[in-house]
Coordinates of N, CA and C in Angstrom, one line a residue:
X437 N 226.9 72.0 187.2 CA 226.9 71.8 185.8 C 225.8 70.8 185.4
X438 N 224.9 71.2 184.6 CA 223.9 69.9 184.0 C 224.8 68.7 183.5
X439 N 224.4 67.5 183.6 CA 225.2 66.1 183.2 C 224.1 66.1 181.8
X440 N 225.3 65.3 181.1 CA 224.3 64.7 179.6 C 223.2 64.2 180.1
X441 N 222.0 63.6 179.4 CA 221.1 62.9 179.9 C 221.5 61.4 178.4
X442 N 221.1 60.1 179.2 CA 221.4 59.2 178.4 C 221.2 59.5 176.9
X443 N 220.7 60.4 176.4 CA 220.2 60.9 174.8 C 220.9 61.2 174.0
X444 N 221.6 62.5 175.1 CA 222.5 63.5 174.9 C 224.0 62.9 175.1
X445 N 224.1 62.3 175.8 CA 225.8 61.9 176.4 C 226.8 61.5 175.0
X446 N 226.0 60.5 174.3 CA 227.2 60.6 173.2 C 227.2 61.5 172.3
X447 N 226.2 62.3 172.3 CA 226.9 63.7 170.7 C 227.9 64.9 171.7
X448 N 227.6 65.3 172.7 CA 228.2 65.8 173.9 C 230.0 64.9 173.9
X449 N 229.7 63.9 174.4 CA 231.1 62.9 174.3 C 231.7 63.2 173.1
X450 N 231.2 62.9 171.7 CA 231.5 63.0 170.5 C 232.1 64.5 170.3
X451 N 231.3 65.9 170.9 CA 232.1 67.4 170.5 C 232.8 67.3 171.2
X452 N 233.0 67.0 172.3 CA 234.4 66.8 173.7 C 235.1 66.5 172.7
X453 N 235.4 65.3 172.4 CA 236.5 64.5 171.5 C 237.3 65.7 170.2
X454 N 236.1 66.3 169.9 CA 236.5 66.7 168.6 C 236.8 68.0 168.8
X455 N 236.8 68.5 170.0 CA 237.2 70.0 170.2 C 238.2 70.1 170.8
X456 N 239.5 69.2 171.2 CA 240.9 69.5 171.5 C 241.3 70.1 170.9
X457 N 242.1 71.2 171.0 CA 242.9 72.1 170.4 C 243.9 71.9 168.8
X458 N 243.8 72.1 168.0 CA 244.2 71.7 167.2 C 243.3 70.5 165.9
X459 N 242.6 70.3 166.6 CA 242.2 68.5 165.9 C 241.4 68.9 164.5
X460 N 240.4 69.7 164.6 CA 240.4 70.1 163.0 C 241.6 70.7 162.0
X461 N 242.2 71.5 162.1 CA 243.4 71.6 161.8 C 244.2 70.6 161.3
X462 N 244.7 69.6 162.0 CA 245.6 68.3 161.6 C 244.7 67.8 161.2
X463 N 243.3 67.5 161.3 CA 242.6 66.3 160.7 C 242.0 66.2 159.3
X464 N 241.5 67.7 159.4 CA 241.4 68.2 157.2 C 242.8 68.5 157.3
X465 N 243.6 68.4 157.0 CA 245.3 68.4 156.3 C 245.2 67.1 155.7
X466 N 245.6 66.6 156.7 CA 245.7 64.7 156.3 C 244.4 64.5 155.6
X467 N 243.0 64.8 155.7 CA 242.4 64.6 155.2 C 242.4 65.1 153.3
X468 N 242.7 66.3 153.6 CA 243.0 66.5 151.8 C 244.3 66.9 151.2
X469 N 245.0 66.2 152.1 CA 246.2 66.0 151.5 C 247.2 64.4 151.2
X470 N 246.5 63.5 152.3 CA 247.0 62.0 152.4 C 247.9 62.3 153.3
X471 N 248.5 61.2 154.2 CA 249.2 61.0 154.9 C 250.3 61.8 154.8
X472 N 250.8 62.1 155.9 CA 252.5 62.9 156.1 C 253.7 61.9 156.7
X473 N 254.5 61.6 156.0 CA 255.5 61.3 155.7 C 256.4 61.4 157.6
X474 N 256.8 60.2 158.3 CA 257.5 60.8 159.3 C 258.9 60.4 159.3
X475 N 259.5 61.1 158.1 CA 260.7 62.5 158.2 C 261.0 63.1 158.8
X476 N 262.4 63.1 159.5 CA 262.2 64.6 160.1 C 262.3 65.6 159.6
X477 N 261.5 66.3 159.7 CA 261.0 68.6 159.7 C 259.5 67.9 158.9
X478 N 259.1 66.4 158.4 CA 258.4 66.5 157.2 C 256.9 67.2 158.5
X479 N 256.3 67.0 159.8 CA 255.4 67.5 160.1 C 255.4 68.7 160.5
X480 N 256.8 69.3 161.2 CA 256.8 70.7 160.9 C 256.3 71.7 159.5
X481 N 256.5 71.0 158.5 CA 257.0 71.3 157.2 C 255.3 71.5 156.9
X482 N 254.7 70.6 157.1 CA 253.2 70.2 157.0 C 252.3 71.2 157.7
X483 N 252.4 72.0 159.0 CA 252.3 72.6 159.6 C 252.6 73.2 160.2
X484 N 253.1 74.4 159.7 CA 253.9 75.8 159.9 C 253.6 76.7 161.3
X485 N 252.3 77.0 161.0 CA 251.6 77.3 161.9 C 251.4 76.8 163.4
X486 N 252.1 75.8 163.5 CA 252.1 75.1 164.4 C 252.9 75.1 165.2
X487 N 253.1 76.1 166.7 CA 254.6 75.4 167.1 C 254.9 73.8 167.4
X488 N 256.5 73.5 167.2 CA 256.7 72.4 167.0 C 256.3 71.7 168.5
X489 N 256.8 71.8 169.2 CA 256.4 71.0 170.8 C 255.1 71.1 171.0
X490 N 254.4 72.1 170.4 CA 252.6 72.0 170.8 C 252.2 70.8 169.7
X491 N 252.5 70.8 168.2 CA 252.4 69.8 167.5 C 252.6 68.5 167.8
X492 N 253.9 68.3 168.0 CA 254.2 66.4 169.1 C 252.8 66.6 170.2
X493 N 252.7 67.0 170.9 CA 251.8 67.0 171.8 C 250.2 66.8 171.0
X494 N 250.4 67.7 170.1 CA 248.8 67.7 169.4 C 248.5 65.9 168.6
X495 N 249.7 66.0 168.2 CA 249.1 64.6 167.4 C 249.5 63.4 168.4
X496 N 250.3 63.4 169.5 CA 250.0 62.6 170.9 C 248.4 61.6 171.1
X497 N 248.3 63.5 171.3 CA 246.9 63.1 171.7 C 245.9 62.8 170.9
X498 N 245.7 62.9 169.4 CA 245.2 62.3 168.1 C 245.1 61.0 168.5
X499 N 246.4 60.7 168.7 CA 246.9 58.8 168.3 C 246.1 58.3 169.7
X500 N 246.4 59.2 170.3 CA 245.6 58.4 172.2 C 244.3 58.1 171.4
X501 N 243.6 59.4 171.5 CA 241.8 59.4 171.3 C 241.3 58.4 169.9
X502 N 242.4 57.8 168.7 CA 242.1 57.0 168.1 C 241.8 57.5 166.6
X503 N 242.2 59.0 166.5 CA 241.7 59.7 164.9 C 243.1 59.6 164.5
X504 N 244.4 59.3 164.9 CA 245.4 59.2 163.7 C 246.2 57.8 164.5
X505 N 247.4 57.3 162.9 CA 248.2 56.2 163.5 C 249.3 56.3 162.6
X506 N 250.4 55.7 163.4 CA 251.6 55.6 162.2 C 251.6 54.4 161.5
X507 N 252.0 54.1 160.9 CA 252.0 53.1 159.5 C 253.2 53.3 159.0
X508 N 253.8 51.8 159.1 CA 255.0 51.4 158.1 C 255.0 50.6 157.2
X509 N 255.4 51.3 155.5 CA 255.4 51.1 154.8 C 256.0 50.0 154.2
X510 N 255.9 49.1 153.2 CA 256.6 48.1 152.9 C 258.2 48.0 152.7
X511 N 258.1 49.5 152.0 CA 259.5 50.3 152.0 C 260.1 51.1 153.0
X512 N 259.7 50.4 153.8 CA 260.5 51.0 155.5 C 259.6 52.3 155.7
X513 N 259.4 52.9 155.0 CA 259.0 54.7 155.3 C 257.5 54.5 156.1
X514 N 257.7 55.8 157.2 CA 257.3 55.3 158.3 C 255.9 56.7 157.4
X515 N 254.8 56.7 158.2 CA 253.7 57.6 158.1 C 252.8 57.7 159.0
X516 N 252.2 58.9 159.3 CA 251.3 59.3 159.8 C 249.7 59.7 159.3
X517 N 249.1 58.7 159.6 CA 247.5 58.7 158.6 C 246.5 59.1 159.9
X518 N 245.5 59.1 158.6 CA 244.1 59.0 159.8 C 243.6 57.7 159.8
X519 N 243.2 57.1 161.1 CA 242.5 55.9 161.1 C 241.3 56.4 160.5
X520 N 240.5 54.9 160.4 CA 239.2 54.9 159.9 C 237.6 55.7 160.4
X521 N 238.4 56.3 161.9 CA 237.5 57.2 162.3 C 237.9 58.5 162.4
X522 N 239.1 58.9 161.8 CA 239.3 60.0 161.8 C 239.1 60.5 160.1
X523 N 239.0 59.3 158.7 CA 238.7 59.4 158.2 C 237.0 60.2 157.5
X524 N 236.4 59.6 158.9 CA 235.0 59.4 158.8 C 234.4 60.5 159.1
X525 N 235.6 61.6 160.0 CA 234.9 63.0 159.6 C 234.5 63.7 158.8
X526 N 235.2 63.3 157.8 CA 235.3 64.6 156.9 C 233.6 65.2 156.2
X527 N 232.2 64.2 156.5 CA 230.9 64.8 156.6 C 230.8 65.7 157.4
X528 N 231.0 65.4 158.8 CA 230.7 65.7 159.7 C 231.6 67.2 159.9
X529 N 232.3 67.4 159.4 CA 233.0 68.8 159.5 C 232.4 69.5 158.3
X530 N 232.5 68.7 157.2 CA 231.6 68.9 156.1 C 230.1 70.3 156.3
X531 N 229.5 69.0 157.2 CA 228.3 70.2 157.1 C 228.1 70.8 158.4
X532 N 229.1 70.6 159.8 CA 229.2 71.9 160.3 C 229.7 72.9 160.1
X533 N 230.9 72.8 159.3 CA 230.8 74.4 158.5 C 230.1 74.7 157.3
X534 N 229.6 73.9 156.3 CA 229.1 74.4 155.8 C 227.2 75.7 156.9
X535 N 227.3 74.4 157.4 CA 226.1 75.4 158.7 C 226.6 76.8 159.1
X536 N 227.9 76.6 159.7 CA 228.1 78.2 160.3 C 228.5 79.2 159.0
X537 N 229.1 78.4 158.1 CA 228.9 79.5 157.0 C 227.8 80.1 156.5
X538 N 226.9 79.3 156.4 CA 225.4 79.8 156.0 C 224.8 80.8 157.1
X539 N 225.4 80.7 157.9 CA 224.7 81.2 159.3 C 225.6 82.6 160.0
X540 N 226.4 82.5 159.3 CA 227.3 83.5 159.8 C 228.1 83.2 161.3
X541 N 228.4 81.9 161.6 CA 228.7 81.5 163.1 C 229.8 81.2 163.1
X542 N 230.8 81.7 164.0 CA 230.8 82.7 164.9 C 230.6 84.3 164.9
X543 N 230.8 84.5 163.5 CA 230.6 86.0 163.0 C 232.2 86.3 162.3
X544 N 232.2 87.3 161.4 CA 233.0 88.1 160.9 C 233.8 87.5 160.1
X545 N 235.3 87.0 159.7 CA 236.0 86.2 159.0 C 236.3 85.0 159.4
X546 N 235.7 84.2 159.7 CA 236.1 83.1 160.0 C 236.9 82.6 159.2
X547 N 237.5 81.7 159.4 CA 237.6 80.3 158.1 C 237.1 79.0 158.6
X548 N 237.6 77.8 158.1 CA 236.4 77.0 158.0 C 237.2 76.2 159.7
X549 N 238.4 76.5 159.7 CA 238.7 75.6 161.2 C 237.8 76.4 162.1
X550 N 238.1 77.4 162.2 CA 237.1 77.9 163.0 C 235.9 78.1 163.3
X551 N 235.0 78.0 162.1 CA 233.5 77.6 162.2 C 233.5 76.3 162.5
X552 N 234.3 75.5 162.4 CA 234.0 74.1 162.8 C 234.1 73.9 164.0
X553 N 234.8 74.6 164.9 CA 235.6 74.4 166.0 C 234.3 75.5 166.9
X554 N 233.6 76.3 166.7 CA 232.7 76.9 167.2 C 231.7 76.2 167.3
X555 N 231.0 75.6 166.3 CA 229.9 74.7 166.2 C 229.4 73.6 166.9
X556 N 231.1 72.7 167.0 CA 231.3 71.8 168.3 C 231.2 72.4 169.5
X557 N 231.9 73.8 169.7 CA 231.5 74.4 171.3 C 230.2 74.4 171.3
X558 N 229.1 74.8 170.4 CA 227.7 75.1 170.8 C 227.2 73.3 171.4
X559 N 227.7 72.3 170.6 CA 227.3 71.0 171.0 C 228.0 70.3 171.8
X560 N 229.1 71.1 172.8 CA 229.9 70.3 173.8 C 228.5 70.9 174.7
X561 N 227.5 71.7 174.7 CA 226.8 71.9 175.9 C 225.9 71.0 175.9
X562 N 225.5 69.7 177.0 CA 223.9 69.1 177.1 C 223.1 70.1 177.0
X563 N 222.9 70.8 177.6 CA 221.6 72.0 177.4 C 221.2 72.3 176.2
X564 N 222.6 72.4 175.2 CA 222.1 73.3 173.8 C 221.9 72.1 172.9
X565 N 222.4 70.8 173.3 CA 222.2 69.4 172.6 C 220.8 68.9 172.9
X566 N 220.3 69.0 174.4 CA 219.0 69.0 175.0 C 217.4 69.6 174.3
X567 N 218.1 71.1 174.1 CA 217.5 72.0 173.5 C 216.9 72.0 172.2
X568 N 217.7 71.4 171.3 CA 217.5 71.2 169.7 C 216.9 70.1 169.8
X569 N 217.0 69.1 170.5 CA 216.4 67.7 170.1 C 214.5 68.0 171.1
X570 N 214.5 68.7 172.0 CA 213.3 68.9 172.3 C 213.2 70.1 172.6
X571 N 212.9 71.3 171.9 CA 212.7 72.6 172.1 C 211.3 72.9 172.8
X572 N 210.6 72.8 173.0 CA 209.2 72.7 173.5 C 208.9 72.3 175.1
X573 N 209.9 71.8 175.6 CA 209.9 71.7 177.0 C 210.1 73.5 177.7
X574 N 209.4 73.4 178.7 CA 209.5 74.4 179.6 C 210.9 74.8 180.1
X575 N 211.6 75.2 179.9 CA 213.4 75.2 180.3 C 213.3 76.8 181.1
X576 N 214.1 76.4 181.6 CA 214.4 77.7 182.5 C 215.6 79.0 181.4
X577 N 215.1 79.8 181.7 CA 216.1 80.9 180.6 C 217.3 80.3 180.2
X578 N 218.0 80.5 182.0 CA 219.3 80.2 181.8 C 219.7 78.7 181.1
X579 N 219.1 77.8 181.2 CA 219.6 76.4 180.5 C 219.4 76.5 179.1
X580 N 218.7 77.7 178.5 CA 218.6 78.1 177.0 C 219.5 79.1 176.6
X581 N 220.3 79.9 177.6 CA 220.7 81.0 177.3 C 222.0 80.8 176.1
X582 N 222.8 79.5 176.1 CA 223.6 79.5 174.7 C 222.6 79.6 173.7
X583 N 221.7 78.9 173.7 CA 220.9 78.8 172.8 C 220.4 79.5 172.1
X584 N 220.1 80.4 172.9 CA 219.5 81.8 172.1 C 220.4 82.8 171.6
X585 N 221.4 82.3 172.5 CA 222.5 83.3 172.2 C 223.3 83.4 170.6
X586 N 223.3 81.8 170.1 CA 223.2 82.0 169.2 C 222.6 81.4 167.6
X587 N 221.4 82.1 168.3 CA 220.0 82.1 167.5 C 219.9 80.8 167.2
X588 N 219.5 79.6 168.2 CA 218.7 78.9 167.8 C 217.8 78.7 167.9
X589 N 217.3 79.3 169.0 CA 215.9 79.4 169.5 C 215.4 80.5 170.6
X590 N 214.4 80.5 170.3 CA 213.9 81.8 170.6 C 212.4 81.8 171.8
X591 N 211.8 82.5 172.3 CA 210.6 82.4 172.9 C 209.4 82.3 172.1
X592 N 208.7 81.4 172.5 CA 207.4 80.9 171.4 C 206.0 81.9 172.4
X593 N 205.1 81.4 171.2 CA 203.9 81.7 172.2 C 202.6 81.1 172.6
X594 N 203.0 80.0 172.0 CA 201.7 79.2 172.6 C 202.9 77.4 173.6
X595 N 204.2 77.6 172.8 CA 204.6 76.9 174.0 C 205.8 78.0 174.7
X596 N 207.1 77.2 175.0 CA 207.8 78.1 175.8 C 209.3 78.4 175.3
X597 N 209.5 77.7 174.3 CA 210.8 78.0 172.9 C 210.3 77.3 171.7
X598 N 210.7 77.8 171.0 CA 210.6 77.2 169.2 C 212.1 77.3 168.9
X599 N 212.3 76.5 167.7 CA 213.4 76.7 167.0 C 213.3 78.0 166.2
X600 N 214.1 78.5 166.0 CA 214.1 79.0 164.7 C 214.7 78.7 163.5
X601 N 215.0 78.8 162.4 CA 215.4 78.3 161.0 C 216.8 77.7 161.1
X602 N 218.0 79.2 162.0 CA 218.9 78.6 162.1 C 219.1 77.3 163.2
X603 N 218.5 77.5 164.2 CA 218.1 75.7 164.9 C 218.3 74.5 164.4
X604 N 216.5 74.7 163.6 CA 216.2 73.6 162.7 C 217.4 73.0 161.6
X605 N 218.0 73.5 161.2 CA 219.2 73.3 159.8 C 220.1 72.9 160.8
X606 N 220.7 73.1 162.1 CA 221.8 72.3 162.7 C 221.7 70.9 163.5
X607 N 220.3 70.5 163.1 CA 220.0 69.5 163.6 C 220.4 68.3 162.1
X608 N 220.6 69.4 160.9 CA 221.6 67.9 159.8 C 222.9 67.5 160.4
X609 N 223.7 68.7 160.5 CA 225.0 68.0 161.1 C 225.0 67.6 162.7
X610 N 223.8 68.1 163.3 CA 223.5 67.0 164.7 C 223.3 65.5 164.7
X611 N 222.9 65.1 163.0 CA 222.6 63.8 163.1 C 223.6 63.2 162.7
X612 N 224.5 63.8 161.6 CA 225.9 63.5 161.0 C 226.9 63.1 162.4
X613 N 226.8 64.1 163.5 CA 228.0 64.0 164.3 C 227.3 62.6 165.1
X614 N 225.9 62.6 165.5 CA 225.3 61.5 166.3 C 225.6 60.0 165.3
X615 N 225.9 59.9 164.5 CA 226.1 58.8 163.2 C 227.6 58.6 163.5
X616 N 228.7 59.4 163.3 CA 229.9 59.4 163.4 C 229.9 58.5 165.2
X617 N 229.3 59.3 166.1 CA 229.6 58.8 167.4 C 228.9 57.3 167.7
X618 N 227.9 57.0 166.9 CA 227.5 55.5 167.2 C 228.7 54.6 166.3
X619 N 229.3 55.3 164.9 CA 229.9 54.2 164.5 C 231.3 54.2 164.9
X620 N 231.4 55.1 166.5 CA 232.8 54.8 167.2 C 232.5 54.8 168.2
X621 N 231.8 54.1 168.6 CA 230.7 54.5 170.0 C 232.3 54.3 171.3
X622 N 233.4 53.1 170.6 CA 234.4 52.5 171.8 C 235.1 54.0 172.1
X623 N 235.6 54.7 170.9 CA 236.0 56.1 171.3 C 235.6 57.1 172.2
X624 N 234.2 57.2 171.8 CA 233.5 58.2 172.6 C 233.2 57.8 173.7
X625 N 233.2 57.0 174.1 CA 233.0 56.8 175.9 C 234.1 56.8 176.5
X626 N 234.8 56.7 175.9 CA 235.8 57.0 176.5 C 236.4 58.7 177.4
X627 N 235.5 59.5 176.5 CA 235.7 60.6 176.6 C 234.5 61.6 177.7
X628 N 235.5 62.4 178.6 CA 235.1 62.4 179.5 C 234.5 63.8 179.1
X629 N 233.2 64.1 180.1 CA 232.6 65.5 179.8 C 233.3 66.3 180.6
X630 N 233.5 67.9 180.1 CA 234.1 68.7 180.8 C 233.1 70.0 180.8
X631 N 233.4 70.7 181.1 CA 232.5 72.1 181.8 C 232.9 72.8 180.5
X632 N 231.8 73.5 179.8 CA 232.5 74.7 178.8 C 232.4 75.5 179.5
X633 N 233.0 76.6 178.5 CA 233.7 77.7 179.0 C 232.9 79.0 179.2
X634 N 232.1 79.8 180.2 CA 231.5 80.6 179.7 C 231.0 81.1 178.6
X635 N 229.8 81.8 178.2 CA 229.6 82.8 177.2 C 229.9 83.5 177.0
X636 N 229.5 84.7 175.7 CA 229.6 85.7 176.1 C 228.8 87.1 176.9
X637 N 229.6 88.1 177.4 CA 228.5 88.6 178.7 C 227.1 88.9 178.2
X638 N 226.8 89.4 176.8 CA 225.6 90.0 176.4 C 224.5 88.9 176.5
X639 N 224.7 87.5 177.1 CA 223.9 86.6 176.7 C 222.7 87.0 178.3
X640 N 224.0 87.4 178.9 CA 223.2 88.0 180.5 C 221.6 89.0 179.9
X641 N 222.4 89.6 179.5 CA 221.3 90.8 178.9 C 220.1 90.7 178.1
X642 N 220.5 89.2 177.8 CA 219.5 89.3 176.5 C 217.9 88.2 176.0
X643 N 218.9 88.1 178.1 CA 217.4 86.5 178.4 C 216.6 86.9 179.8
X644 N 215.5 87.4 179.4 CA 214.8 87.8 180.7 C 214.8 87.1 181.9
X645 N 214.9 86.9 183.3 CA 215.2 86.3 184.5 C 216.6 85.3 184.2
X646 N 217.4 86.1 183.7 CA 218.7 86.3 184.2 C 219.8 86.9 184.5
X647 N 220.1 86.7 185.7 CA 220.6 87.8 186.8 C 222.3 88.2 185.7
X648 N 222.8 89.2 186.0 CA 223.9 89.8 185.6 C 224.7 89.3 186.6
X649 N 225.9 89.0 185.5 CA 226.7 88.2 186.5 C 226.8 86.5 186.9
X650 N 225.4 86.2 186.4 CA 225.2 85.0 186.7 C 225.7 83.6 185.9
X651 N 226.1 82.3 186.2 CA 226.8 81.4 185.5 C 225.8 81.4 184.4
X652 N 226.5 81.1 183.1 CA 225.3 80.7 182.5 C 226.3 79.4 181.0
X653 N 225.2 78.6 180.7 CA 226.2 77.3 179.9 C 227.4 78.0 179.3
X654 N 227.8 77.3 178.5 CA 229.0 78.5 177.8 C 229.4 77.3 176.6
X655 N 230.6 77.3 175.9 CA 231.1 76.5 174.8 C 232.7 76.9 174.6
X656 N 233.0 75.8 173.9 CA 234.7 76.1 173.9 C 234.8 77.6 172.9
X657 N 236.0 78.6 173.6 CA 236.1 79.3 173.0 C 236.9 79.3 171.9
X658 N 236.5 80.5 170.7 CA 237.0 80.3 169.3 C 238.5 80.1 169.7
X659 N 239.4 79.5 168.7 CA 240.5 79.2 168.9 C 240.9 79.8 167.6
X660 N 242.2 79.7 167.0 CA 243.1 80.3 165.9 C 243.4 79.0 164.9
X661 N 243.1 79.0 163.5 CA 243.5 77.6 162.7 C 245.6 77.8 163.0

């Protein structure tokens, strides 16, 4: 697996963090709706969709990584908010989906958890973080193959990739997510890199000198809001 390179490590760090299961989901809720009330049924009640034991579990791990906290109110009543850095998303989800909307990414009906949650897979890869910030290096197919796969870059001809349009435009919320990760930099190192998840197969097919069959980067796969 390629390791971040020191450039790359915290926007990489930063999608790790933000691609747990669930975490857009509960974090626009709270975000456009204010704090939830902890009552009991009030976070069931909040999120339906949610089974209940995967929920405890989801917002667990919220409160570990430092995007929510509970809060007791003057009047006893207890609540569940977003800290100051879980506040601080709401750009940074902002204009990655507004990106995959314009872009059609991942394809077909998305909604916006899901474009969000795709976007961060394309930037949990070093390769495809690598990629955007210097497209013009000599890369081997395969360490481009997310990348092309979905259309950020393409084969040039006088160097050896270019961006293309959709590329160039995800490099605004590249800088949004790189701004979010310096002004929590304690969070994000904390967070460990993990292997994405394969592609999909057609990426084999669709980059010359590479083999079928062969490993190639990957990103977390779409999930369900």
């Amino acid at each position: 697996m390629t390791q971040p390179s020191p450039e790359t490590e915290p926007l990489v760090r930063a999608a790790t963090l933000l691609s747990y299961r669930w975490t857009t989901r509960i974090i626009t809720e709270l975000d456009d709706n204010g704090p939830v009330a902890r009552r009991r049924g009030s976070l069931p009640a909040t999120f339906p969709d949610i089974p209940v034991d995967v929920l405890k579990t989801a917002v667990a791990g919220l409160r570990r990584r430092g995007l929510l906290r509970r809060e007791t109110l003057s009047t006893g009543e207890r609540q569940l908010r977003l800290t100051q850095a879980g506040t601080g998303l709401a750009d940074v989800y902002d204009q990655l989906g507004r990106w995959a909307r314009q872009h059609d990414y991942p394809g077909g009906q998305s909604d916006f958890v899901n474009r969000v949650e795709a976007t961060l897979g394309l930037l949990r890869d070093p390769n495809t973080v690598t990629v955007l910030l210097n497209p013009h290096a000599p890369y081997e197919a395969s360490r481009v193959a997310r990348a092309v796969d979905a259309g950020l870059v393409r084969q040039g001809a006088r160097v050896p990739w270019i961006l293309t349009d959709t590329g160039r435009e995800l490099r605004g919320p590249l800088a949004e997510l790189q701004a979010w990760a310096t002004a929590n930099t304690a969070l994000v190192q904390r967070v460990r890199h993990t292997r994405p998840a394969p592609p999909v197969a057609k990426v084999q097919a669709a980059i010359p000198g590479v083999a079928k069959g062969a490993a190639l980067p990957g990103a977390v796969p779409r999930r369900s809001a």
